[in-house]
PDB file of C-alpha atoms in Angstrom:
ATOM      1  CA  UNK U1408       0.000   0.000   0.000  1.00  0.00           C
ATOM      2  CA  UNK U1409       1.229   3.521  -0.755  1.00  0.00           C
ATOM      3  CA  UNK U1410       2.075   5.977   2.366  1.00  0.00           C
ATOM      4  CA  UNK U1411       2.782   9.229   2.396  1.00  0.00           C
ATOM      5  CA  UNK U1412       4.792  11.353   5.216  1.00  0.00           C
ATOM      6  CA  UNK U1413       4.883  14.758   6.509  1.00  0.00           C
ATOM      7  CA  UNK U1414       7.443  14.781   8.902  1.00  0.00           C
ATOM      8  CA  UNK U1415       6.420  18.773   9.958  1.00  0.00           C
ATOM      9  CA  UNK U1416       3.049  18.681  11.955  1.00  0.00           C
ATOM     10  CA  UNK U1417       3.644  22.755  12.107  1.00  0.00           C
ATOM     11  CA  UNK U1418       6.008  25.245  10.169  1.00  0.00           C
ATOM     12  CA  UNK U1419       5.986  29.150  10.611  1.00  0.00           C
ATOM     13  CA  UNK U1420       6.968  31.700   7.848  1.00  0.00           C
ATOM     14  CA  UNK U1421       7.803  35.636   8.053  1.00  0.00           C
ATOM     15  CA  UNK U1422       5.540  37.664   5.611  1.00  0.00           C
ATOM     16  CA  UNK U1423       7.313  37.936   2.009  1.00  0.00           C
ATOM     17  CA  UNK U1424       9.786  34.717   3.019  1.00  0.00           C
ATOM     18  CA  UNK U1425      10.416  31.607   1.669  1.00  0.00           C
ATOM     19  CA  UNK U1426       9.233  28.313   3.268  1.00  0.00           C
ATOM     20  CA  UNK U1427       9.537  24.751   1.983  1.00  0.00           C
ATOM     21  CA  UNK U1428       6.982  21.977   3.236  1.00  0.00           C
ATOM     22  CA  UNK U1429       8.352  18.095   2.927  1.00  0.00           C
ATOM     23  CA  UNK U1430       6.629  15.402   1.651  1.00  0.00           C
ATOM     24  CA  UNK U1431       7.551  11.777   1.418  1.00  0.00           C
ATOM     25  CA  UNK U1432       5.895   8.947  -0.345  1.00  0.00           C
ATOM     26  CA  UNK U1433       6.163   5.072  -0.589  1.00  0.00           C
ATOM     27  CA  UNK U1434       5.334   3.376  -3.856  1.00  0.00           C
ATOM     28  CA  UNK U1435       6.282   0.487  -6.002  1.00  0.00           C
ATOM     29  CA  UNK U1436       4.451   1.905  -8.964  1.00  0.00           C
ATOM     30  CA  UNK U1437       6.200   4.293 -11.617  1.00  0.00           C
ATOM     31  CA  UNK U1438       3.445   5.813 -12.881  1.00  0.00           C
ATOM     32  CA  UNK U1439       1.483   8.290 -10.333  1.00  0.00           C
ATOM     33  CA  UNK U1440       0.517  11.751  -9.836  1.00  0.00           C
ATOM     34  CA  UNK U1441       1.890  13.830  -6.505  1.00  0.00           C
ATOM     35  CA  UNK U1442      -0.356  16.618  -5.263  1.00  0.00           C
ATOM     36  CA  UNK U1443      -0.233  19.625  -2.965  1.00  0.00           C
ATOM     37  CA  UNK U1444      -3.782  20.696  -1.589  1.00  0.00           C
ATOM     38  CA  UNK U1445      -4.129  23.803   0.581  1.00  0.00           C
ATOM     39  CA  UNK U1446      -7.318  24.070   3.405  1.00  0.00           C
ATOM     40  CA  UNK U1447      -7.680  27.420   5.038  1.00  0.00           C
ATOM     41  CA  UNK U1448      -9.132  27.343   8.181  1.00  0.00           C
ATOM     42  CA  UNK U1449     -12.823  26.981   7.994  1.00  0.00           C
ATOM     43  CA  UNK U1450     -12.434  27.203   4.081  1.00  0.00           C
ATOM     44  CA  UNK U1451     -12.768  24.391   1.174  1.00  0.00           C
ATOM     45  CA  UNK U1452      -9.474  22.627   0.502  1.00  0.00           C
ATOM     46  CA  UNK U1453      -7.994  23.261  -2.748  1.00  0.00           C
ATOM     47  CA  UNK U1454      -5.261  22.305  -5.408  1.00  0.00           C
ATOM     48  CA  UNK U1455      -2.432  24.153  -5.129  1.00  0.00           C
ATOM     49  CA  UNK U1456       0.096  22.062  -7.640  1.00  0.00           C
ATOM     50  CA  UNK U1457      -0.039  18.803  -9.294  1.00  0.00           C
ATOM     51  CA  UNK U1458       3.188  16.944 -10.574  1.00  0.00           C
ATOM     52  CA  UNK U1459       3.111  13.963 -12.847  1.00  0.00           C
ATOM     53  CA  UNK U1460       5.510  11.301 -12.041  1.00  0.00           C
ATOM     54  CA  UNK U1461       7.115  10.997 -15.553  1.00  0.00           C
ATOM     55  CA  UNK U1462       7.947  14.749 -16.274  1.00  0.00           C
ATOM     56  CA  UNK U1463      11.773  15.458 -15.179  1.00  0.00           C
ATOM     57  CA  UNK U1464      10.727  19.364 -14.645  1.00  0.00           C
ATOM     58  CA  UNK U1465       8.851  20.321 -11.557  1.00  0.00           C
ATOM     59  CA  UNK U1466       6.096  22.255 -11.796  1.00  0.00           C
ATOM     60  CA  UNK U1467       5.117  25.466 -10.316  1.00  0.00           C
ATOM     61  CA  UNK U1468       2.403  27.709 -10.299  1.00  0.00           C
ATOM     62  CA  UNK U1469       3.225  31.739  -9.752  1.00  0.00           C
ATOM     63  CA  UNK U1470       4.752  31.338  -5.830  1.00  0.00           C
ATOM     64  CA  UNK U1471       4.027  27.289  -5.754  1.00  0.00           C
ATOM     65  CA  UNK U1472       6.505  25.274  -6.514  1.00  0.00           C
ATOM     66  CA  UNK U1473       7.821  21.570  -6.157  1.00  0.00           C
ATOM     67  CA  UNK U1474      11.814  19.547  -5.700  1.00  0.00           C
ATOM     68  CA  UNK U1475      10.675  16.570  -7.110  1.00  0.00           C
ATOM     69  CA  UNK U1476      12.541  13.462  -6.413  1.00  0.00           C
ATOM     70  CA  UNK U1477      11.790  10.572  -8.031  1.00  0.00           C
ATOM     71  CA  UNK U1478      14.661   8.306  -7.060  1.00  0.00           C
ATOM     72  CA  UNK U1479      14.329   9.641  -3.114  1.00  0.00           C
ATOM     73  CA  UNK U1480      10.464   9.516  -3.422  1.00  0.00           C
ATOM     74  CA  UNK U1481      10.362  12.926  -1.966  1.00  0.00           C
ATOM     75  CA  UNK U1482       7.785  16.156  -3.217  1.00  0.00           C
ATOM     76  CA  UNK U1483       8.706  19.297  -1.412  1.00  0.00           C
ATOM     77  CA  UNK U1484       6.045  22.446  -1.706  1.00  0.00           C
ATOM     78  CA  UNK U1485       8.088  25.683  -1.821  1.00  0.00           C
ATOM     79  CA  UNK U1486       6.008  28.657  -1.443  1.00  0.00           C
ATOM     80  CA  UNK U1487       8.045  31.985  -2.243  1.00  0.00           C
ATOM     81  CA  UNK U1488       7.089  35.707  -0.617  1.00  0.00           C
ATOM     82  CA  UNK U1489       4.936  34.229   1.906  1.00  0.00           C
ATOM     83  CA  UNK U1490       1.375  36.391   2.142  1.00  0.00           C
ATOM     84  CA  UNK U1491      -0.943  36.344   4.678  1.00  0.00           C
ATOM     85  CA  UNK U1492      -3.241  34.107   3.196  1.00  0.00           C
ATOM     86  CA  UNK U1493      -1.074  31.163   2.732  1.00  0.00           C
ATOM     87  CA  UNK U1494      -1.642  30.457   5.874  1.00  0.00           C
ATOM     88  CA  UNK U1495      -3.904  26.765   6.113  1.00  0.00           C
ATOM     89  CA  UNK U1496      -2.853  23.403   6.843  1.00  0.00           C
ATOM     90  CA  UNK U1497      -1.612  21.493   3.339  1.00  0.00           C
ATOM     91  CA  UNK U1498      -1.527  18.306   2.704  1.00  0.00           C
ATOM     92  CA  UNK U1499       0.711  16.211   0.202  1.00  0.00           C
ATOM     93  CA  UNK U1500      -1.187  13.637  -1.589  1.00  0.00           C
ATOM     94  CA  UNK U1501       0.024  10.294  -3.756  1.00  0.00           C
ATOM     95  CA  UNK U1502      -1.808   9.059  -6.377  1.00  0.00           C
ATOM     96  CA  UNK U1503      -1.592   6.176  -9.152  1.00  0.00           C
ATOM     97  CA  UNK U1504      -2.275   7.025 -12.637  1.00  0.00           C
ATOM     98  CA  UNK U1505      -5.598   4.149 -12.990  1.00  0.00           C
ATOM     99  CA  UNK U1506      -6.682   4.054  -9.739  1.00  0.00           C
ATOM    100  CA  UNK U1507      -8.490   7.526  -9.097  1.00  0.00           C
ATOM    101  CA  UNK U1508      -8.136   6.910  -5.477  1.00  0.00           C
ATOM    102  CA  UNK U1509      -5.493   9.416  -3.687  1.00  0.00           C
ATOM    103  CA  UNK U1510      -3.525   8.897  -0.508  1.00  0.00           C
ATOM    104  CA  UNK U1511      -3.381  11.909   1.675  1.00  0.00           C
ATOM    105  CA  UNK U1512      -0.381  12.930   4.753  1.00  0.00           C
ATOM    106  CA  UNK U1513      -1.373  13.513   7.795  1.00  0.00           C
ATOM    107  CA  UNK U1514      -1.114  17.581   6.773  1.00  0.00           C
ATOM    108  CA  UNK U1515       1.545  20.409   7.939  1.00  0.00           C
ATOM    109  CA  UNK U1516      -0.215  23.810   9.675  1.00  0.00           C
ATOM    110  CA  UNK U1517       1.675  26.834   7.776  1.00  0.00           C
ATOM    111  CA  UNK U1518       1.922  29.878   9.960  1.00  0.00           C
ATOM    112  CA  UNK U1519       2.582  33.303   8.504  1.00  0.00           C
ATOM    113  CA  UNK U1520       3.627  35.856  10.664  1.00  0.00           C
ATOM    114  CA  UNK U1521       3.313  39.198   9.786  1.00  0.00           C
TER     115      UNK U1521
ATOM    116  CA  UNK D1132     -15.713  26.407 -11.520  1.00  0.00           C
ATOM    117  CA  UNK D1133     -16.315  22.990  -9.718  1.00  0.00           C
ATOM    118  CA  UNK D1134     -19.088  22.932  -6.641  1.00  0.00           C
ATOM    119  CA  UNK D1135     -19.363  20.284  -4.345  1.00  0.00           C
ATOM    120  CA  UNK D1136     -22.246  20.959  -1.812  1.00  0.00           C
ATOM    121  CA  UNK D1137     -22.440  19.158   1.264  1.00  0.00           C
ATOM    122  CA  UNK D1138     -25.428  19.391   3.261  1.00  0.00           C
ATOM    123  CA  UNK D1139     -24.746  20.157   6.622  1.00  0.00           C
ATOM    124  CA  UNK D1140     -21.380  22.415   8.053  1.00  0.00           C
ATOM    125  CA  UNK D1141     -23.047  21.004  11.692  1.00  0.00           C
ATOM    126  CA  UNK D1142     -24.485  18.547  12.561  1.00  0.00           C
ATOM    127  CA  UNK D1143     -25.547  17.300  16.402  1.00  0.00           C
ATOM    128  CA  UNK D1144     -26.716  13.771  16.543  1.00  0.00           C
ATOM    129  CA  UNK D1145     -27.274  11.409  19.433  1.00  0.00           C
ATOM    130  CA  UNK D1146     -25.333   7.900  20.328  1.00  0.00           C
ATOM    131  CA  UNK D1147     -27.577   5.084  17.946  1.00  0.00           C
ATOM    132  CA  UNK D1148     -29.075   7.809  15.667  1.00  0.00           C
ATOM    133  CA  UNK D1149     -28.962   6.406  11.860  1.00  0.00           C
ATOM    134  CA  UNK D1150     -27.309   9.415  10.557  1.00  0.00           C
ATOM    135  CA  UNK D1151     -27.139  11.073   6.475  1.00  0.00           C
ATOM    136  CA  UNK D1152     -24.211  12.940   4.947  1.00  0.00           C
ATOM    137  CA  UNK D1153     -25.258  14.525   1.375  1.00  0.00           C
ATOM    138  CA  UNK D1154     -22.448  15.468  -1.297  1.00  0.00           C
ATOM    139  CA  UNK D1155     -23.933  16.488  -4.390  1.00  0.00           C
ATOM    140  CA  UNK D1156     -21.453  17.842  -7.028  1.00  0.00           C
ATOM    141  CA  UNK D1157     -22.378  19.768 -10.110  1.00  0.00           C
ATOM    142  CA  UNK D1158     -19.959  18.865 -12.691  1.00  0.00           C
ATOM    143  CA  UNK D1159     -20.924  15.284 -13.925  1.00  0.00           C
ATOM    144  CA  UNK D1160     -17.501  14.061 -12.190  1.00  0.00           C
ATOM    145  CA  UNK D1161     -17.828  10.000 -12.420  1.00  0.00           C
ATOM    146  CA  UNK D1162     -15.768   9.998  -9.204  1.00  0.00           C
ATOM    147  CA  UNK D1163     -17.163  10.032  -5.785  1.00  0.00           C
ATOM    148  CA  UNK D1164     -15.606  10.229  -2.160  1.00  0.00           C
ATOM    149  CA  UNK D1165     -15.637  10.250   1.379  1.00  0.00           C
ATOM    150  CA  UNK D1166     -13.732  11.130   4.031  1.00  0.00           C
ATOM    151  CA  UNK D1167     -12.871  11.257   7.194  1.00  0.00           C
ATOM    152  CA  UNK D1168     -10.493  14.060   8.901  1.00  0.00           C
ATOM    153  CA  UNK D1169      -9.083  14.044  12.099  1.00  0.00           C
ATOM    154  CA  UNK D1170      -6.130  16.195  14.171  1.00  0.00           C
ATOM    155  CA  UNK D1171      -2.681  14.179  13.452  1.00  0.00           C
ATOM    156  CA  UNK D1172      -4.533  11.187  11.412  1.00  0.00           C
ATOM    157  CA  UNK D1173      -4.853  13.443   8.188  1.00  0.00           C
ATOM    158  CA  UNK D1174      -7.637  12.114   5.598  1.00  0.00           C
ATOM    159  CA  UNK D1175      -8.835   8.818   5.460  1.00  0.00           C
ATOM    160  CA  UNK D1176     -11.020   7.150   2.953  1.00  0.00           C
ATOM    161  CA  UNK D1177     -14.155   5.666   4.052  1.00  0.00           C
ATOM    162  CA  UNK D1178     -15.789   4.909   1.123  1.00  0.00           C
ATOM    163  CA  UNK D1179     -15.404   6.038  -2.624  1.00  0.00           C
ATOM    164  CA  UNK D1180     -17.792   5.377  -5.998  1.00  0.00           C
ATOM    165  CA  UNK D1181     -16.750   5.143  -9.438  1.00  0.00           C
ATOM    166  CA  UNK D1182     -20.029   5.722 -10.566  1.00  0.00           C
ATOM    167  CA  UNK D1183     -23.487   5.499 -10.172  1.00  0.00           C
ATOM    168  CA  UNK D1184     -24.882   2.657  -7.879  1.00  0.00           C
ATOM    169  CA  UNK D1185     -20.888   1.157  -7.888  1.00  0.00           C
ATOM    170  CA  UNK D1186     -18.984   1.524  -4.480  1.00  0.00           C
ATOM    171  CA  UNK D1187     -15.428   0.334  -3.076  1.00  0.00           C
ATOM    172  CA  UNK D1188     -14.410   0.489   0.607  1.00  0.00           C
ATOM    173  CA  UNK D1189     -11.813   2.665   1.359  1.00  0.00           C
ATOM    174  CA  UNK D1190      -9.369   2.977   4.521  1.00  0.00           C
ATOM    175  CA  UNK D1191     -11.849   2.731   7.368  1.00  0.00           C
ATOM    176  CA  UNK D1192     -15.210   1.446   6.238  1.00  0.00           C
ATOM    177  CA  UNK D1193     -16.133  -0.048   8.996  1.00  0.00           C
ATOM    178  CA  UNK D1194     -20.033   1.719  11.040  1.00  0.00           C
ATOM    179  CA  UNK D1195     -20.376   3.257   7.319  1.00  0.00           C
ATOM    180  CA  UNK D1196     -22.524   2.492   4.365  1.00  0.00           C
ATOM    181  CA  UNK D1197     -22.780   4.756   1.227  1.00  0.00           C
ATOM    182  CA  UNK D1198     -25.431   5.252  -1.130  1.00  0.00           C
ATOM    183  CA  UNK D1199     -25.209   6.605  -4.846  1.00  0.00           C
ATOM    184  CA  UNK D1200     -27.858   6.815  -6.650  1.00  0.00           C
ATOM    185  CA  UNK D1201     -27.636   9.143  -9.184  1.00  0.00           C
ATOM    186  CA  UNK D1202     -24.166  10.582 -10.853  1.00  0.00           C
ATOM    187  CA  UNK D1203     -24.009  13.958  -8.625  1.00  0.00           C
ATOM    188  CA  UNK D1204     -25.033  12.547  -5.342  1.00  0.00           C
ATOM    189  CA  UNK D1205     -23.040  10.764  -2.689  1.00  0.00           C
ATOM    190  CA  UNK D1206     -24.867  10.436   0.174  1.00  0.00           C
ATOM    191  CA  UNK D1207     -22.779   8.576   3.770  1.00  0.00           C
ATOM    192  CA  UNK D1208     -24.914   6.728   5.872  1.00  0.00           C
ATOM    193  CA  UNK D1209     -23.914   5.545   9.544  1.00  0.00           C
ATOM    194  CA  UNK D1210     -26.052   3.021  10.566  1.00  0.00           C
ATOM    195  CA  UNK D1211     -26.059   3.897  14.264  1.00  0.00           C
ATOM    196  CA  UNK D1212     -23.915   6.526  15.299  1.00  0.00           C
ATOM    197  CA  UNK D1213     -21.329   5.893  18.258  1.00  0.00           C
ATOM    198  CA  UNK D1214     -19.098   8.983  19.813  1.00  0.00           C
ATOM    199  CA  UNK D1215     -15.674   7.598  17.821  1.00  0.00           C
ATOM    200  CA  UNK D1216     -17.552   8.948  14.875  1.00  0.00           C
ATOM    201  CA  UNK D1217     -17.300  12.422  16.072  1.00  0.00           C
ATOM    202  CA  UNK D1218     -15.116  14.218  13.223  1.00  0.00           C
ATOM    203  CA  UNK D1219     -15.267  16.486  10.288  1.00  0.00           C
ATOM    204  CA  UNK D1220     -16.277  14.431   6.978  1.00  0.00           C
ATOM    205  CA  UNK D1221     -15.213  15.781   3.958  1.00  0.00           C
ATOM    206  CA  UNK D1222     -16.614  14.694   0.358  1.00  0.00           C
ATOM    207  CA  UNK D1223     -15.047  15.515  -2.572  1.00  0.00           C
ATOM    208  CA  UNK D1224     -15.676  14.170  -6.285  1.00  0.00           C
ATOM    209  CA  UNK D1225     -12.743  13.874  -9.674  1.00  0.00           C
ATOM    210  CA  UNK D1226     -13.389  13.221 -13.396  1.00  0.00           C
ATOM    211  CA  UNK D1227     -11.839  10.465 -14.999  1.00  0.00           C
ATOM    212  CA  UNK D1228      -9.400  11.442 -18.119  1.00  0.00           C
ATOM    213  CA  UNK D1229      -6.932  13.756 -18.691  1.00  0.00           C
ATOM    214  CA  UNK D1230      -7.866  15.832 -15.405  1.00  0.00           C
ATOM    215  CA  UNK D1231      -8.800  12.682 -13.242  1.00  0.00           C
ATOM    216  CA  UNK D1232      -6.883  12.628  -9.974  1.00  0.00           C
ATOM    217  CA  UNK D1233      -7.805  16.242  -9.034  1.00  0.00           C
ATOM    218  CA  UNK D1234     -10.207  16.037  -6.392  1.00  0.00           C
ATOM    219  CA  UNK D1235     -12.428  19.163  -5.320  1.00  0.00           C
ATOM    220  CA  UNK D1236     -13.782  19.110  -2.232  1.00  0.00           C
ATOM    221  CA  UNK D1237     -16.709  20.840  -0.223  1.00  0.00           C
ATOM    222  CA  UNK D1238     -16.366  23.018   2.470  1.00  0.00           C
ATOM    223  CA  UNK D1239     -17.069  19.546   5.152  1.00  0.00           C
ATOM    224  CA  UNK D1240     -19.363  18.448   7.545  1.00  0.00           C
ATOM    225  CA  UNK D1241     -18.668  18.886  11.047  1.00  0.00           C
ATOM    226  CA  UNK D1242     -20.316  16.136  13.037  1.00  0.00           C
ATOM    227  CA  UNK D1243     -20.811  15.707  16.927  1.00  0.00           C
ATOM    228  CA  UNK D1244     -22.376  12.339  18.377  1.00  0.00           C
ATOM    229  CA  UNK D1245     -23.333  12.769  21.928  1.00  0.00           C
TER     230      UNK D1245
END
């Protein structure tokens, strides 16, 4: 069965600083998605970045971006000029290509302090 | 833009009540999902529904039933409610395709069993 591991339950971040949130992941398969998702408190979780296992470049998307490493099985989040409103728990998530069925961590809180 | 409406943000219910969650999404996603969120344990599937009247047990099935009748509703049933069910229960729904794997989610249920 795939796992995947947050090893920060909590992280804190200065306004307009960078933070990086870890992510591990256990799989046997090669062919998967990774995902960030972002819940503000008392808000609807949301996608914040998606990476497909068999693209070489990370993606990113305007402050969001990923370290992903394939051979290590890690997926890193690295948010860049922390704002106010990044501030929510996130949660890494593993998922294989055919079974539509994701695997979530157990979540890192993000802090931003102003 | 993607809506998945969940009934109830509270609900209050009493030890042995038979108790209904309702998901209904808006997008014609084949996908279907439940889960379960709780401090430190992350999410956990409970149940999950490829499509309509088709289900598969997730993570922690067990005091749950689910119910899909038509395409946009996803409805969680617990049979008789006990106070380890007390948690917030999140639904969220994915297409299958190009985009599957992204999951959108509604805003959760927040349920206390007394």
């Amino acid at each position: 069965a795939q796992t995947v591991t947050q090893s920060q339950p909590e992280m804190s971040v200065q306004e307009a600083e960078t933070v990086t949130l870890s992510c591990t992941y256990d799989t046997s398969e090669s062919d998967y998605y990774l995902f960030w998702y972002k819940q503000p408190p008392s808000r609807q979780m949301i996608l914040v970045i998606r990476q497909e296992a068999y693209k070489q470049q990370n993606a990113t998307e305007n402050r969001f971006s990923v370290n992903f490493q394939k051979a290590a099985k890690s997926f890193s989040l690295k948010i860049s000029d922390s704002q106010l409103g990044d501030a929510a728990m996130y949660f890494c998530a593993y998922c294989n290509t055919n079974a539509g069925k994701s695997t979530f961590g157990d979540g890192t809180t993000l802090t931003v302090k102003p | 833009d993607v809506k998945v409406t969940q009934s109830s943000r509270y609900l209050v219910k009493r030890t042995g009540e038979k108790v209904f969650l309702e998901c209904v999404q808006d997008m014609d996603h084949e996908n279907m999902f439940w889960y379960r969120q709780d401090p430190g344990l992350g999410l956990r599937l409970i149940y999950f529904s490829y499509d309509v009247k088709m289900k598969e047990k997730g993570d922690i099935p067990e005091g749950y039933s689910v119910s899909r009748e038509k395409k946009e509703r996803f409805s969680l049933i617990l049979e008789s409610a006990s106070t380890n069910q007390t948690s917030m229960y999140l639904c969220a729904s994915s297409l299958t395709g190009i985009a599957k794997n992204i999951q959108y989610f509604g805003a959760g249920t927040r349920l206390s069993v007394l």
